[in-house]
Amino acid sequence: MSTFQKKSFNTPEETRTPPNTTMEIVKFGDMSVARVTYGPGWKWSENIKPIAGTESCQVPHFGYIISGHLHVVMNDGTGADLGPGDLTITPPGHNAWVIGDEPCVFLDFQGASRNV
């Protein structure tokens, strides 16, 4: 990338809407970022697992929580709650779900812009 570029989530190149999820993807050549909004009650194992066809999420994520709360559990049982201002690197092999009644808005710099 040799030139300055400006883009906005107000006009994403791609929008995906798996159940209880909105993924807005902005692309810069071979790089992309996704703003993912998980609705209240969202759970990977219920909303995405049927689409992905795997027992747990096999996509790595490098992301930032803008608002809301998410709980992540790795296949080995370790996990944590994530909230506004938290950054995370989540390797393949996890489940996650929204905590509470507020949507969770997550910027994903690696992972969510790939196919579910």
PDB file of C-alpha atoms in Angstrom:
ATOM      1  CA  MET A   1       0.000   0.000   0.000  1.00  0.00           C
ATOM      2  CA  SER A   2       1.765   3.138  -1.172  1.00  0.00           C
ATOM      3  CA  THR A   3      -0.972   5.756  -0.970  1.00  0.00           C
ATOM      4  CA  PHE A   4      -2.997   7.299   1.833  1.00  0.00           C
ATOM      5  CA  GLN A   5      -6.450   5.771   2.164  1.00  0.00           C
ATOM      6  CA  LYS A   6      -9.477   6.642   4.254  1.00  0.00           C
ATOM      7  CA  LYS A   7     -12.521   4.437   4.691  1.00  0.00           C
ATOM      8  CA  SER A   8     -15.457   4.255   7.067  1.00  0.00           C
ATOM      9  CA  PHE A   9     -17.644   1.636   8.680  1.00  0.00           C
ATOM     10  CA  ASN A  10     -20.518   3.859   7.477  1.00  0.00           C
ATOM     11  CA  THR A  11     -19.866   2.385   4.010  1.00  0.00           C
ATOM     12  CA  PRO A  12     -18.277  -1.056   4.493  1.00  0.00           C
ATOM     13  CA  GLU A  13     -17.244  -3.116   1.453  1.00  0.00           C
ATOM     14  CA  GLU A  14     -19.065  -6.121   2.841  1.00  0.00           C
ATOM     15  CA  THR A  15     -21.756  -6.781   5.428  1.00  0.00           C
ATOM     16  CA  ARG A  16     -22.567 -10.242   6.749  1.00  0.00           C
ATOM     17  CA  THR A  17     -25.513 -11.083   8.974  1.00  0.00           C
ATOM     18  CA  PRO A  18     -25.217 -14.534  10.534  1.00  0.00           C
ATOM     19  CA  PRO A  19     -27.886 -15.123  13.222  1.00  0.00           C
ATOM     20  CA  ASN A  20     -27.861 -12.390  15.911  1.00  0.00           C
ATOM     21  CA  THR A  21     -24.672 -10.905  14.381  1.00  0.00           C
ATOM     22  CA  THR A  22     -23.739  -8.019  12.105  1.00  0.00           C
ATOM     23  CA  MET A  23     -20.262  -7.993  10.561  1.00  0.00           C
ATOM     24  CA  GLU A  24     -19.203  -4.848   8.693  1.00  0.00           C
ATOM     25  CA  ILE A  25     -15.924  -5.347   6.827  1.00  0.00           C
ATOM     26  CA  VAL A  26     -13.641  -2.605   5.504  1.00  0.00           C
ATOM     27  CA  LYS A  27     -10.778  -3.655   3.228  1.00  0.00           C
ATOM     28  CA  PHE A  28      -7.434  -2.047   2.444  1.00  0.00           C
ATOM     29  CA  GLY A  29      -5.813  -4.242  -0.197  1.00  0.00           C
ATOM     30  CA  ASP A  30      -4.943  -7.531   1.515  1.00  0.00           C
ATOM     31  CA  MET A  31      -5.714  -6.104   4.981  1.00  0.00           C
ATOM     32  CA  SER A  32      -9.155  -5.770   6.516  1.00  0.00           C
ATOM     33  CA  VAL A  33     -10.910  -4.957   9.751  1.00  0.00           C
ATOM     34  CA  ALA A  34     -14.371  -6.017  10.850  1.00  0.00           C
ATOM     35  CA  ARG A  35     -16.731  -4.248  13.216  1.00  0.00           C
ATOM     36  CA  VAL A  36     -18.768  -7.081  14.659  1.00  0.00           C
ATOM     37  CA  THR A  37     -21.920  -6.504  16.679  1.00  0.00           C
ATOM     38  CA  TYR A  38     -23.068  -9.505  18.685  1.00  0.00           C
ATOM     39  CA  GLY A  39     -26.660  -9.161  19.897  1.00  0.00           C
ATOM     40  CA  PRO A  40     -27.797  -9.971  23.430  1.00  0.00           C
ATOM     41  CA  GLY A  41     -28.044 -13.729  23.792  1.00  0.00           C
ATOM     42  CA  TRP A  42     -25.442 -14.362  21.054  1.00  0.00           C
ATOM     43  CA  LYS A  43     -23.353 -17.486  21.558  1.00  0.00           C
ATOM     44  CA  TRP A  44     -20.832 -18.862  19.074  1.00  0.00           C
ATOM     45  CA  SER A  45     -21.867 -22.480  19.708  1.00  0.00           C
ATOM     46  CA  GLU A  46     -25.524 -21.647  18.965  1.00  0.00           C
ATOM     47  CA  ASN A  47     -25.322 -18.931  16.300  1.00  0.00           C
ATOM     48  CA  ILE A  48     -22.149 -19.680  14.319  1.00  0.00           C
ATOM     49  CA  LYS A  49     -21.308 -23.348  14.955  1.00  0.00           C
ATOM     50  CA  PRO A  50     -24.047 -24.590  12.574  1.00  0.00           C
ATOM     51  CA  ILE A  51     -22.534 -22.419   9.824  1.00  0.00           C
ATOM     52  CA  ALA A  52     -18.872 -23.166  10.622  1.00  0.00           C
ATOM     53  CA  GLY A  53     -19.407 -26.906  11.099  1.00  0.00           C
ATOM     54  CA  THR A  54     -16.690 -27.179  13.766  1.00  0.00           C
ATOM     55  CA  GLU A  55     -16.964 -27.968  17.483  1.00  0.00           C
ATOM     56  CA  SER A  56     -15.362 -24.640  18.432  1.00  0.00           C
ATOM     57  CA  CYS A  57     -14.298 -21.481  16.609  1.00  0.00           C
ATOM     58  CA  GLN A  58     -11.176 -22.249  14.585  1.00  0.00           C
ATOM     59  CA  VAL A  59     -10.499 -18.640  13.553  1.00  0.00           C
ATOM     60  CA  PRO A  60      -7.850 -16.594  15.396  1.00  0.00           C
ATOM     61  CA  HIS A  61      -8.938 -13.125  16.519  1.00  0.00           C
ATOM     62  CA  PHE A  62      -6.954  -9.993  17.384  1.00  0.00           C
ATOM     63  CA  GLY A  63      -9.505  -7.521  18.576  1.00  0.00           C
ATOM     64  CA  TYR A  64     -10.740  -4.667  20.698  1.00  0.00           C
ATOM     65  CA  ILE A  65     -14.011  -4.419  22.631  1.00  0.00           C
ATOM     66  CA  ILE A  66     -15.751  -1.083  21.996  1.00  0.00           C
ATOM     67  CA  SER A  67     -18.847  -1.734  24.099  1.00  0.00           C
ATOM     68  CA  GLY A  68     -20.703  -4.539  25.805  1.00  0.00           C
ATOM     69  CA  HIS A  69     -19.249  -7.670  27.351  1.00  0.00           C
ATOM     70  CA  LEU A  70     -18.121 -11.012  25.966  1.00  0.00           C
ATOM     71  CA  HIS A  71     -17.038 -14.186  27.752  1.00  0.00           C
ATOM     72  CA  VAL A  72     -14.496 -16.384  25.943  1.00  0.00           C
ATOM     73  CA  VAL A  73     -13.663 -19.988  26.893  1.00  0.00           C
ATOM     74  CA  MET A  74     -10.839 -21.904  25.245  1.00  0.00           C
ATOM     75  CA  ASN A  75     -11.122 -25.633  24.517  1.00  0.00           C
ATOM     76  CA  ASP A  76      -8.809 -26.281  27.494  1.00  0.00           C
ATOM     77  CA  GLY A  77     -11.286 -24.554  29.837  1.00  0.00           C
ATOM     78  CA  THR A  78      -9.364 -21.314  30.361  1.00  0.00           C
ATOM     79  CA  GLY A  79     -11.209 -18.122  29.642  1.00  0.00           C
ATOM     80  CA  ALA A  80     -12.008 -14.561  30.596  1.00  0.00           C
ATOM     81  CA  ASP A  81     -14.614 -11.839  30.497  1.00  0.00           C
ATOM     82  CA  LEU A  82     -13.906  -9.009  28.052  1.00  0.00           C
ATOM     83  CA  GLY A  83     -15.333  -5.509  28.244  1.00  0.00           C
ATOM     84  CA  PRO A  84     -14.920  -1.999  26.856  1.00  0.00           C
ATOM     85  CA  GLY A  85     -11.274  -1.076  26.302  1.00  0.00           C
ATOM     86  CA  ASP A  86     -10.024  -4.670  26.412  1.00  0.00           C
ATOM     87  CA  LEU A  87      -7.743  -6.025  23.698  1.00  0.00           C
ATOM     88  CA  THR A  88      -7.562  -9.743  23.036  1.00  0.00           C
ATOM     89  CA  ILE A  89      -5.644 -12.289  21.068  1.00  0.00           C
ATOM     90  CA  THR A  90      -7.830 -15.362  20.909  1.00  0.00           C
ATOM     91  CA  PRO A  91      -6.309 -18.385  19.164  1.00  0.00           C
ATOM     92  CA  PRO A  92      -8.350 -21.046  17.382  1.00  0.00           C
ATOM     93  CA  GLY A  93     -10.292 -23.420  19.625  1.00  0.00           C
ATOM     94  CA  HIS A  94     -12.758 -21.313  21.600  1.00  0.00           C
ATOM     95  CA  ASN A  95     -16.392 -20.573  22.306  1.00  0.00           C
ATOM     96  CA  ALA A  96     -17.732 -17.139  23.258  1.00  0.00           C
ATOM     97  CA  TRP A  97     -20.983 -15.491  24.287  1.00  0.00           C
ATOM     98  CA  VAL A  98     -22.423 -12.088  25.113  1.00  0.00           C
ATOM     99  CA  ILE A  99     -22.838 -11.311  28.806  1.00  0.00           C
ATOM    100  CA  GLY A 100     -25.851  -9.194  29.765  1.00  0.00           C
ATOM    101  CA  ASP A 101     -28.525  -7.394  27.811  1.00  0.00           C
ATOM    102  CA  GLU A 102     -26.302  -5.011  25.830  1.00  0.00           C
ATOM    103  CA  PRO A 103     -24.881  -5.838  22.384  1.00  0.00           C
ATOM    104  CA  CYS A 104     -21.127  -6.388  22.270  1.00  0.00           C
ATOM    105  CA  VAL A 105     -19.307  -4.353  19.606  1.00  0.00           C
ATOM    106  CA  PHE A 106     -15.919  -5.812  18.703  1.00  0.00           C
ATOM    107  CA  LEU A 107     -13.271  -4.569  16.260  1.00  0.00           C
ATOM    108  CA  ASP A 108     -11.548  -7.613  14.792  1.00  0.00           C
ATOM    109  CA  PHE A 109      -8.251  -6.894  13.065  1.00  0.00           C
ATOM    110  CA  GLN A 110      -7.657 -10.568  12.330  1.00  0.00           C
ATOM    111  CA  GLY A 111     -10.215 -13.260  11.927  1.00  0.00           C
ATOM    112  CA  ALA A 112     -13.787 -12.098  11.525  1.00  0.00           C
ATOM    113  CA  SER A 113     -13.214 -10.745   8.035  1.00  0.00           C
ATOM    114  CA  ARG A 114     -12.406 -14.295   6.931  1.00  0.00           C
ATOM    115  CA  ASN A 115     -15.267 -16.571   6.043  1.00  0.00           C
ATOM    116  CA  VAL A 116     -17.219 -17.739   9.086  1.00  0.00           C
TER     117      VAL A 116
END
